[in-house]
């Protein structure tokens, strides 16, 4: 069994409003420390055969200037890539999905010889996100999806004894344990929403809608 509370508490979440190329934008940051060295986490996050074991199958050219495609999800271009050096590593890609484009940056930092911090930042221009969608779901719509990804990486890298094969992820998300995870992740993003300036009622309503989106539950369930 997955220790849902342990995983939720291990993750930090933040919502920032800033400018990207002079346009108002929102950045969601999610991070977790993993019991693996920098080289291992870098390989898990950049090698196609390993990405498929915890996230989604990916095809294309995973090198600077190359294009990638996640199976059934986003694709895009590799804009920047800095392999491990001096305890750090990072890459930046476009995130192209449903006709829209946003940007994802992954940053790794060695905590010590056997522990690495993984941080993912997803940035989208405010004008590119339908206002009705943001008002309904807030940051949880994409945030819970990234929580799922960090859980997959956590289980793959051995933070818990539990295992969920990628092909079984959807079934697990609809299980009692998976629903508890979605509820807690949505509430985690509600906390980040409040911290960014949203009122408590708005953040709670968006979290309920997000939970319903991921599980089919009615608001307040």
Tab-separated table of C-alpha atoms in Angstrom, residues 28 30 139-149 173 181-187 189 210-211 214:
chain	number	residue	atom	x	y	z
A	28	UNK	CA	3.465	26.244	-10.299
A	30	UNK	CA	6.416	21.247	-7.002
A	139	UNK	CA	-3.853	25.434	-9.794
A	140	UNK	CA	-5.075	21.927	-8.954
A	141	UNK	CA	-6.045	20.993	-12.514
A	142	UNK	CA	-2.408	20.668	-13.541
A	143	UNK	CA	-0.985	20.485	-10.034
A	144	UNK	CA	-2.582	17.164	-9.092
A	145	UNK	CA	-1.247	15.696	-12.328
A	146	UNK	CA	2.259	16.728	-11.327
A	147	UNK	CA	1.663	15.278	-7.861
A	148	UNK	CA	0.900	11.986	-9.586
A	149	UNK	CA	4.164	12.237	-11.525
A	173	UNK	CA	-6.221	6.546	-9.056
A	181	UNK	CA	-4.320	10.769	-2.766
A	182	UNK	CA	-6.250	13.010	-5.185
A	183	UNK	CA	-8.170	14.592	-2.314
A	184	UNK	CA	-5.002	15.333	-0.348
A	185	UNK	CA	-3.135	16.620	-3.414
A	186	UNK	CA	-6.034	18.911	-4.348
A	187	UNK	CA	-6.069	20.248	-0.799
A	189	UNK	CA	-2.767	22.929	-4.053
A	210	UNK	CA	-10.312	19.411	-9.052
A	211	UNK	CA	-11.004	16.345	-6.916
A	214	UNK	CA	-9.795	13.460	-11.240
